C-alpha cells in the first residue's frame, strides 16, 4: 500500500515554503491544530491570540487554494487534534518540521510512540542558525558580537569583496542610541482592517478570558500584508531606526521600530530576505549605514543568537535563577496601575497593544524586576502572556538571560541595571512623573534609584568580581553608612507595600 503522509503545520510555522509540504508533495493532506489547552496556558493578550488564529486560518485557505487537502481542527490539545486528523485521513505517516519551542519539540519526538506510526521530523528552516551554526563546538560562553560577525561573513551581509565589513566597522552603535530631539513627530505605522475571517476570530477570542481587547485588532495576518508592513517600514522608518533605537516616548509606542517581530515569529516574513532588503536600501542610498547595520544586527545577530542560546541552555533556562530572586510579579505590570510613570506607560501599552520596544522591555520592565528581586519564571510568564510576539524560544533567553541575568551571565556579560538617570536621559517619562529621578531617598525619590543602590549594596562582592559591572559598584564609595541605611530601609518599605499578582 502506498504511504499516506499527513503534514502537521504548527501555528508559528506559517512558511510560504514549508519543507514538509515539499516532502509530501502538492495535493498532500495537511492538518493545522488549534489547541484549547495551549491557548489557555496563561491569560494571553487577546491580540496575540487573534493574530495567531487568524493567520493560521488564512494560511489554511491559502494552502487549499494551492491544491492541498487541508483539515483545520479545533481540539482540546495537540495530541487529540492530531489523533482526530490522522484517523479521518487514513494517514500512515506523519511529516512535520521541528518546533522552535522545546516543549513542542518534545511532543513531536513522542508522536511515533503515541500514534504507532512513523513520524518524519524535518529540520527547522525558520532560523538562519539552523542552516549555519557559527559555533558548532560551543565553548561555555560566546559573546553576541562574535556570533554576529560570523553570521555576517557566512551570509555575506554588509561585506566587501575582501571580506571586510562595509564602511570599515562591524558596529555603528556610537552613532545610535540618541535621545529624541525636542521637535519631533511620531512616524505612522500601517494598519490593516480585519476581514471576515479575522472578525470571526475577534468574536471568538473576545468571548474568552484574556488580557486587553481584540476589538481594535489591526495587524497583518497574511504574507502579503506582512510584506506590505515591512515595505512601509523600509520606506518610512528604517533611515531613522539607528539613531533612535534606544529612545522611549509617551508620544509613540513604536517610534522608528519596525513592529515586525510578530510576523517573523510565525513565519509570515523571512529573516534573510528582510536583511537583504535592508542592505539594498543602504546600497541604493535610501538609508544610512548606521541604521541599516543596526537593523541587520537585530535580526542576524540578536534574534539568531537568542534562538541559539535557547537551544544551548534548555531545559535548564526555564528555572535559572542565579540571583535567587523569589518575589511574585508586581500587580502593576498586569493592570498598569502605578504612579511610576514609566511603568504605567509601558504596562498600559502592552496590555492595550501587546507591544513595547526592546529598551522598554529591558530597561524599564526587566531592570525593575531584577532590582526588585522578582522570580525570573514569573517575569517570563508575564512576557509570554502579554506580548504579541512572545514565544518560549525568544522570551526565555531575552528575559531570564539578558534582562534578568539569571542564567549566570551566559547571554549578557553583565546585569543590565540602571538608576532613573538612564530612563530620564532616554525618555520623556520622568518629566510628568510624581517621582524625582534625581533623588535617591526620601518621599519623592524615584524607586529605580533606591532599588538600584540597594541592589549594589546587597550584591557588592558578586558585582565587583565581574570586570564589566565592577565600575558601577565604585559609586558605592560615595555612600556613607547613614545613606546606605536610608536606601535599604526605603527599599524594604517599598517592596513590602507593593501589591503582587497572585
Ligand atoms: C526582556 C526582553 C524581552 C523580549 N521579548 C521578546 C519576545 O517575546 N518576542 C520577540 O520577538 N522579541 C523579544 N525581544 C526582543 C525585542 O525587544 C523585540 O524583538 C522587538 O522589540 C520587537 O519589536 P520590533 O519588531 O519593532 O523590533 P525592532 O526594534 O524593529 O527590531 C527588528 C527585529 O529584530 C529582532 N530582534 C531584535 N532584538 C531581538 C532579540 N533580543 N531577540 C529576538 N529578536 C530580536 C526582532 O525580530 C525585531 O522585529 C525581547 C527583548 C527583551 C530585552
Ligand atoms: S521618575 Fe522614576 S518612576 Fe518616574 S518615570 Fe522616571 S524613572 Fe520612572
PDB file of C-alpha atoms in Angstrom, residues 89-313:
ATOM      1  CA  UNK A  89      -7.252  10.984   6.783  1.00  0.00           C
ATOM      2  CA  UNK A  90      -6.209   7.333   6.892  1.00  0.00           C
ATOM      3  CA  UNK A  91      -2.623   8.550   7.196  1.00  0.00           C
ATOM      4  CA  UNK A  92       0.166   6.004   7.613  1.00  0.00           C
ATOM      5  CA  UNK A  93       2.873   8.551   8.342  1.00  0.00           C
ATOM      6  CA  UNK A  94       3.170  11.998   9.921  1.00  0.00           C
ATOM      7  CA  UNK A  95       5.514  14.630   8.490  1.00  0.00           C
ATOM      8  CA  UNK A  96       6.296  17.749  10.492  1.00  0.00           C
ATOM      9  CA  UNK A  97       9.012  20.377  10.930  1.00  0.00           C
ATOM     10  CA  UNK A  98      10.887  20.576  14.241  1.00  0.00           C
ATOM     11  CA  UNK A  99       9.215  23.115  16.535  1.00  0.00           C
ATOM     12  CA  UNK A 100      11.143  26.182  17.617  1.00  0.00           C
ATOM     13  CA  UNK A 101       9.981  25.617  21.221  1.00  0.00           C
ATOM     14  CA  UNK A 102      11.395  22.929  23.474  1.00  0.00           C
ATOM     15  CA  UNK A 103       8.153  21.519  24.868  1.00  0.00           C
ATOM     16  CA  UNK A 104       6.508  21.148  21.467  1.00  0.00           C
ATOM     17  CA  UNK A 105       9.629  19.520  20.017  1.00  0.00           C
ATOM     18  CA  UNK A 106       9.498  17.018  22.898  1.00  0.00           C
ATOM     19  CA  UNK A 107       5.887  16.301  21.969  1.00  0.00           C
ATOM     20  CA  UNK A 108       6.810  15.807  18.302  1.00  0.00           C
ATOM     21  CA  UNK A 109       9.503  13.333  19.302  1.00  0.00           C
ATOM     22  CA  UNK A 110       6.975  11.264  21.239  1.00  0.00           C
ATOM     23  CA  UNK A 111       4.345  11.110  18.491  1.00  0.00           C
ATOM     24  CA  UNK A 112       5.505   7.938  16.759  1.00  0.00           C
ATOM     25  CA  UNK A 113       5.005   6.034  20.022  1.00  0.00           C
ATOM     26  CA  UNK A 114       1.694   7.782  20.770  1.00  0.00           C
ATOM     27  CA  UNK A 115       0.221   7.049  17.347  1.00  0.00           C
ATOM     28  CA  UNK A 116       2.133   3.883  16.440  1.00  0.00           C
ATOM     29  CA  UNK A 117       3.130   5.296  13.041  1.00  0.00           C
ATOM     30  CA  UNK A 118       6.371   6.685  11.622  1.00  0.00           C
ATOM     31  CA  UNK A 119       6.973  10.395  12.147  1.00  0.00           C
ATOM     32  CA  UNK A 120       9.361  12.291   9.872  1.00  0.00           C
ATOM     33  CA  UNK A 121      10.712  15.242  11.823  1.00  0.00           C
ATOM     34  CA  UNK A 122      12.299  17.691   9.380  1.00  0.00           C
ATOM     35  CA  UNK A 123      14.924  20.261  10.423  1.00  0.00           C
ATOM     36  CA  UNK A 124      13.573  23.698  11.278  1.00  0.00           C
ATOM     37  CA  UNK A 125      14.124  26.190   8.436  1.00  0.00           C
ATOM     38  CA  UNK A 126      12.806  29.322  10.180  1.00  0.00           C
ATOM     39  CA  UNK A 127      16.148  30.303  11.654  1.00  0.00           C
ATOM     40  CA  UNK A 128      19.390  31.048   9.849  1.00  0.00           C
ATOM     41  CA  UNK A 129      21.430  29.475  12.617  1.00  0.00           C
ATOM     42  CA  UNK A 130      19.729  26.160  11.786  1.00  0.00           C
ATOM     43  CA  UNK A 131      21.273  26.498   8.306  1.00  0.00           C
ATOM     44  CA  UNK A 132      24.667  27.648   9.501  1.00  0.00           C
ATOM     45  CA  UNK A 133      25.834  27.259  13.094  1.00  0.00           C
ATOM     46  CA  UNK A 134      28.769  29.646  13.578  1.00  0.00           C
ATOM     47  CA  UNK A 135      29.817  27.914  16.820  1.00  0.00           C
ATOM     48  CA  UNK A 136      29.490  24.165  16.169  1.00  0.00           C
ATOM     49  CA  UNK A 137      31.739  23.248  19.096  1.00  0.00           C
ATOM     50  CA  UNK A 138      30.348  25.681  21.598  1.00  0.00           C
ATOM     51  CA  UNK A 139      32.580  26.989  24.340  1.00  0.00           C
ATOM     52  CA  UNK A 140      30.679  27.660  27.559  1.00  0.00           C
ATOM     53  CA  UNK A 141      30.466  31.337  26.781  1.00  0.00           C
ATOM     54  CA  UNK A 142      30.239  33.149  23.459  1.00  0.00           C
ATOM     55  CA  UNK A 143      29.538  36.844  23.073  1.00  0.00           C
ATOM     56  CA  UNK A 144      26.876  38.043  20.647  1.00  0.00           C
ATOM     57  CA  UNK A 145      29.301  40.288  18.735  1.00  0.00           C
ATOM     58  CA  UNK A 146      31.477  37.338  17.610  1.00  0.00           C
ATOM     59  CA  UNK A 147      28.416  35.263  16.737  1.00  0.00           C
ATOM     60  CA  UNK A 148      27.010  38.162  14.693  1.00  0.00           C
ATOM     61  CA  UNK A 149      30.225  38.774  12.754  1.00  0.00           C
ATOM     62  CA  UNK A 150      30.424  35.071  11.874  1.00  0.00           C
ATOM     63  CA  UNK A 151      26.819  35.195  10.623  1.00  0.00           C
ATOM     64  CA  UNK A 152      27.540  38.297   8.521  1.00  0.00           C
ATOM     65  CA  UNK A 153      30.571  36.597   6.989  1.00  0.00           C
ATOM     66  CA  UNK A 154      28.703  33.386   6.236  1.00  0.00           C
ATOM     67  CA  UNK A 155      25.644  35.024   4.697  1.00  0.00           C
ATOM     68  CA  UNK A 156      27.687  37.771   3.013  1.00  0.00           C
ATOM     69  CA  UNK A 157      25.733  40.643   4.537  1.00  0.00           C
ATOM     70  CA  UNK A 158      27.182  44.190   4.560  1.00  0.00           C
ATOM     71  CA  UNK A 159      30.508  42.749   3.497  1.00  0.00           C
ATOM     72  CA  UNK A 160      33.034  43.985   0.938  1.00  0.00           C
ATOM     73  CA  UNK A 161      34.709  41.719  -1.610  1.00  0.00           C
ATOM     74  CA  UNK A 162      37.861  41.448   0.555  1.00  0.00           C
ATOM     75  CA  UNK A 163      35.757  40.169   3.486  1.00  0.00           C
ATOM     76  CA  UNK A 164      35.901  43.446   5.447  1.00  0.00           C
ATOM     77  CA  UNK A 165      32.733  44.962   6.887  1.00  0.00           C
ATOM     78  CA  UNK A 166      31.026  47.599   4.753  1.00  0.00           C
ATOM     79  CA  UNK A 167      32.080  51.074   5.900  1.00  0.00           C
ATOM     80  CA  UNK A 168      35.088  49.648   7.749  1.00  0.00           C
ATOM     81  CA  UNK A 169      33.305  48.907  11.049  1.00  0.00           C
ATOM     82  CA  UNK A 170      31.243  45.952  12.262  1.00  0.00           C
ATOM     83  CA  UNK A 171      29.280  48.121  14.644  1.00  0.00           C
ATOM     84  CA  UNK A 172      27.845  51.644  14.391  1.00  0.00           C
ATOM     85  CA  UNK A 173      26.369  51.863  17.882  1.00  0.00           C
ATOM     86  CA  UNK A 174      28.347  55.043  18.593  1.00  0.00           C
ATOM     87  CA  UNK A 175      26.144  56.875  16.051  1.00  0.00           C
ATOM     88  CA  UNK A 176      22.986  55.368  17.523  1.00  0.00           C
ATOM     89  CA  UNK A 177      21.411  55.359  20.989  1.00  0.00           C
ATOM     90  CA  UNK A 178      20.423  59.036  20.871  1.00  0.00           C
ATOM     91  CA  UNK A 179      17.512  60.571  22.776  1.00  0.00           C
ATOM     92  CA  UNK A 180      14.753  62.054  20.601  1.00  0.00           C
ATOM     93  CA  UNK A 181      15.132  65.700  19.526  1.00  0.00           C
ATOM     94  CA  UNK A 182      12.775  68.243  21.138  1.00  0.00           C
ATOM     95  CA  UNK A 183      10.856  68.955  17.922  1.00  0.00           C
ATOM     96  CA  UNK A 184       9.764  65.579  16.735  1.00  0.00           C
ATOM     97  CA  UNK A 185       6.628  63.982  15.361  1.00  0.00           C
ATOM     98  CA  UNK A 186       5.885  60.282  15.573  1.00  0.00           C
ATOM     99  CA  UNK A 187       6.002  58.344  12.296  1.00  0.00           C
ATOM    100  CA  UNK A 188       2.922  56.341  11.320  1.00  0.00           C
ATOM    101  CA  UNK A 189       2.665  52.556  11.129  1.00  0.00           C
ATOM    102  CA  UNK A 190       0.419  50.630   8.738  1.00  0.00           C
ATOM    103  CA  UNK A 191      -2.930  49.352   9.996  1.00  0.00           C
ATOM    104  CA  UNK A 192      -4.862  46.512   8.415  1.00  0.00           C
ATOM    105  CA  UNK A 193      -8.650  46.396   8.534  1.00  0.00           C
ATOM    106  CA  UNK A 194      -9.893  42.979   9.704  1.00  0.00           C
ATOM    107  CA  UNK A 195     -11.570  40.836   7.020  1.00  0.00           C
ATOM    108  CA  UNK A 196     -14.362  38.337   7.641  1.00  0.00           C
ATOM    109  CA  UNK A 197     -12.048  35.588   8.935  1.00  0.00           C
ATOM    110  CA  UNK A 198     -10.349  37.954  11.349  1.00  0.00           C
ATOM    111  CA  UNK A 199     -13.671  39.377  12.535  1.00  0.00           C
ATOM    112  CA  UNK A 200     -14.866  35.860  13.321  1.00  0.00           C
ATOM    113  CA  UNK A 201     -11.707  35.188  15.354  1.00  0.00           C
ATOM    114  CA  UNK A 202     -12.118  38.518  17.165  1.00  0.00           C
ATOM    115  CA  UNK A 203     -15.601  37.390  18.198  1.00  0.00           C
ATOM    116  CA  UNK A 204     -14.298  34.029  19.405  1.00  0.00           C
ATOM    117  CA  UNK A 205     -11.366  35.478  21.375  1.00  0.00           C
ATOM    118  CA  UNK A 206     -13.392  38.378  22.720  1.00  0.00           C
ATOM    119  CA  UNK A 207     -15.639  35.854  24.442  1.00  0.00           C
ATOM    120  CA  UNK A 208     -12.785  34.055  26.240  1.00  0.00           C
ATOM    121  CA  UNK A 209     -10.656  35.020  29.219  1.00  0.00           C
ATOM    122  CA  UNK A 210      -7.629  37.120  28.353  1.00  0.00           C
ATOM    123  CA  UNK A 211      -5.849  40.419  28.559  1.00  0.00           C
ATOM    124  CA  UNK A 212      -6.758  43.618  26.703  1.00  0.00           C
ATOM    125  CA  UNK A 213      -9.251  43.859  23.892  1.00  0.00           C
ATOM    126  CA  UNK A 214      -9.318  42.289  20.447  1.00  0.00           C
ATOM    127  CA  UNK A 215     -11.900  44.767  19.109  1.00  0.00           C
ATOM    128  CA  UNK A 216      -9.343  47.199  17.664  1.00  0.00           C
ATOM    129  CA  UNK A 217      -7.139  44.471  16.156  1.00  0.00           C
ATOM    130  CA  UNK A 218      -5.325  45.881  13.106  1.00  0.00           C
ATOM    131  CA  UNK A 219      -2.333  43.630  12.428  1.00  0.00           C
ATOM    132  CA  UNK A 220      -1.392  41.829   9.220  1.00  0.00           C
ATOM    133  CA  UNK A 221      -2.442  38.167   9.096  1.00  0.00           C
ATOM    134  CA  UNK A 222      -1.182  37.137   5.653  1.00  0.00           C
ATOM    135  CA  UNK A 223       2.215  37.013   3.945  1.00  0.00           C
ATOM    136  CA  UNK A 224       1.179  39.746   1.517  1.00  0.00           C
ATOM    137  CA  UNK A 225       0.118  42.172   4.260  1.00  0.00           C
ATOM    138  CA  UNK A 226       3.145  41.403   6.448  1.00  0.00           C
ATOM    139  CA  UNK A 227       5.326  42.182   3.421  1.00  0.00           C
ATOM    140  CA  UNK A 228       3.439  45.467   2.959  1.00  0.00           C
ATOM    141  CA  UNK A 229       4.152  46.328   6.603  1.00  0.00           C
ATOM    142  CA  UNK A 230       7.841  45.557   6.038  1.00  0.00           C
ATOM    143  CA  UNK A 231       7.999  47.678   2.872  1.00  0.00           C
ATOM    144  CA  UNK A 232       6.325  50.550   4.722  1.00  0.00           C
ATOM    145  CA  UNK A 233       8.980  50.297   7.439  1.00  0.00           C
ATOM    146  CA  UNK A 234      11.772  50.371   4.830  1.00  0.00           C
ATOM    147  CA  UNK A 235      10.200  53.391   3.116  1.00  0.00           C
ATOM    148  CA  UNK A 236       9.327  55.453   6.182  1.00  0.00           C
ATOM    149  CA  UNK A 237      11.301  54.436   9.312  1.00  0.00           C
ATOM    150  CA  UNK A 238      14.476  52.476   8.518  1.00  0.00           C
ATOM    151  CA  UNK A 239      16.539  55.610   7.813  1.00  0.00           C
ATOM    152  CA  UNK A 240      15.969  56.862  11.385  1.00  0.00           C
ATOM    153  CA  UNK A 241      15.954  53.421  13.021  1.00  0.00           C
ATOM    154  CA  UNK A 242      19.564  53.527  14.225  1.00  0.00           C
ATOM    155  CA  UNK A 243      19.839  56.902  15.972  1.00  0.00           C
ATOM    156  CA  UNK A 244      16.631  56.491  17.985  1.00  0.00           C
ATOM    157  CA  UNK A 245      16.512  52.732  18.584  1.00  0.00           C
ATOM    158  CA  UNK A 246      17.039  53.172  22.344  1.00  0.00           C
ATOM    159  CA  UNK A 247      14.802  56.234  22.818  1.00  0.00           C
ATOM    160  CA  UNK A 248      11.476  55.989  24.686  1.00  0.00           C
ATOM    161  CA  UNK A 249       8.496  58.307  24.484  1.00  0.00           C
ATOM    162  CA  UNK A 250       4.964  58.538  25.818  1.00  0.00           C
ATOM    163  CA  UNK A 251       4.040  60.110  22.429  1.00  0.00           C
ATOM    164  CA  UNK A 252       4.714  56.978  20.390  1.00  0.00           C
ATOM    165  CA  UNK A 253       4.960  53.312  21.283  1.00  0.00           C
ATOM    166  CA  UNK A 254       6.778  52.275  18.130  1.00  0.00           C
ATOM    167  CA  UNK A 255       8.946  55.305  17.242  1.00  0.00           C
ATOM    168  CA  UNK A 256      11.165  54.144  14.350  1.00  0.00           C
ATOM    169  CA  UNK A 257      10.975  50.463  15.235  1.00  0.00           C
ATOM    170  CA  UNK A 258       9.760  48.007  12.633  1.00  0.00           C
ATOM    171  CA  UNK A 259       6.937  46.230  14.520  1.00  0.00           C
ATOM    172  CA  UNK A 260       7.717  43.105  12.526  1.00  0.00           C
ATOM    173  CA  UNK A 261       8.626  40.543  15.222  1.00  0.00           C
ATOM    174  CA  UNK A 262       5.093  39.063  15.448  1.00  0.00           C
ATOM    175  CA  UNK A 263       5.162  38.289  11.720  1.00  0.00           C
ATOM    176  CA  UNK A 264       8.683  36.886  11.666  1.00  0.00           C
ATOM    177  CA  UNK A 265       7.959  34.693  14.670  1.00  0.00           C
ATOM    178  CA  UNK A 266       5.050  32.900  12.988  1.00  0.00           C
ATOM    179  CA  UNK A 267       6.668  32.536   9.563  1.00  0.00           C
ATOM    180  CA  UNK A 268       4.930  35.359   7.672  1.00  0.00           C
ATOM    181  CA  UNK A 269       8.246  37.106   6.967  1.00  0.00           C
ATOM    182  CA  UNK A 270      11.590  35.606   6.005  1.00  0.00           C
ATOM    183  CA  UNK A 271      14.508  36.994   8.094  1.00  0.00           C
ATOM    184  CA  UNK A 272      17.158  36.579   5.384  1.00  0.00           C
ATOM    185  CA  UNK A 273      15.021  38.313   2.756  1.00  0.00           C
ATOM    186  CA  UNK A 274      14.492  41.162   5.247  1.00  0.00           C
ATOM    187  CA  UNK A 275      18.182  41.524   5.948  1.00  0.00           C
ATOM    188  CA  UNK A 276      18.949  41.575   2.213  1.00  0.00           C
ATOM    189  CA  UNK A 277      16.210  44.145   1.531  1.00  0.00           C
ATOM    190  CA  UNK A 278      17.556  46.406   4.299  1.00  0.00           C
ATOM    191  CA  UNK A 279      21.072  46.107   2.861  1.00  0.00           C
ATOM    192  CA  UNK A 280      19.709  47.050  -0.575  1.00  0.00           C
ATOM    193  CA  UNK A 281      18.280  50.245   0.959  1.00  0.00           C
ATOM    194  CA  UNK A 282      21.798  51.209   2.035  1.00  0.00           C
ATOM    195  CA  UNK A 283      23.368  50.285  -1.320  1.00  0.00           C
ATOM    196  CA  UNK A 284      20.720  52.365  -3.137  1.00  0.00           C
ATOM    197  CA  UNK A 285      21.320  55.359  -0.854  1.00  0.00           C
ATOM    198  CA  UNK A 286      17.873  55.146   0.767  1.00  0.00           C
ATOM    199  CA  UNK A 287      19.096  54.669   4.353  1.00  0.00           C
ATOM    200  CA  UNK A 288      22.369  55.388   6.169  1.00  0.00           C
ATOM    201  CA  UNK A 289      24.736  52.611   7.189  1.00  0.00           C
ATOM    202  CA  UNK A 290      24.322  53.095  10.955  1.00  0.00           C
ATOM    203  CA  UNK A 291      20.571  52.473  10.671  1.00  0.00           C
ATOM    204  CA  UNK A 292      20.877  49.553   8.276  1.00  0.00           C
ATOM    205  CA  UNK A 293      23.645  47.877  10.254  1.00  0.00           C
ATOM    206  CA  UNK A 294      21.640  48.423  13.454  1.00  0.00           C
ATOM    207  CA  UNK A 295      18.612  46.709  11.927  1.00  0.00           C
ATOM    208  CA  UNK A 296      20.665  43.851  10.451  1.00  0.00           C
ATOM    209  CA  UNK A 297      22.328  43.344  13.845  1.00  0.00           C
ATOM    210  CA  UNK A 298      18.899  42.926  15.483  1.00  0.00           C
ATOM    211  CA  UNK A 299      17.873  40.169  13.093  1.00  0.00           C
ATOM    212  CA  UNK A 300      21.050  38.375  12.018  1.00  0.00           C
ATOM    213  CA  UNK A 301      22.672  38.993  15.402  1.00  0.00           C
ATOM    214  CA  UNK A 302      20.347  39.223  18.376  1.00  0.00           C
ATOM    215  CA  UNK A 303      17.412  37.200  17.069  1.00  0.00           C
ATOM    216  CA  UNK A 304      19.537  34.284  15.868  1.00  0.00           C
ATOM    217  CA  UNK A 305      21.789  34.454  18.928  1.00  0.00           C
ATOM    218  CA  UNK A 306      18.807  34.218  21.254  1.00  0.00           C
ATOM    219  CA  UNK A 307      17.403  31.217  19.427  1.00  0.00           C
ATOM    220  CA  UNK A 308      20.839  29.567  19.528  1.00  0.00           C
ATOM    221  CA  UNK A 309      21.203  30.341  23.247  1.00  0.00           C
ATOM    222  CA  UNK A 310      17.750  28.920  23.965  1.00  0.00           C
ATOM    223  CA  UNK A 311      18.712  25.560  22.497  1.00  0.00           C
ATOM    224  CA  UNK A 312      22.099  25.631  24.245  1.00  0.00           C
ATOM    225  CA  UNK A 313      20.515  26.255  27.635  1.00  0.00           C
TER     226      UNK A 313
END
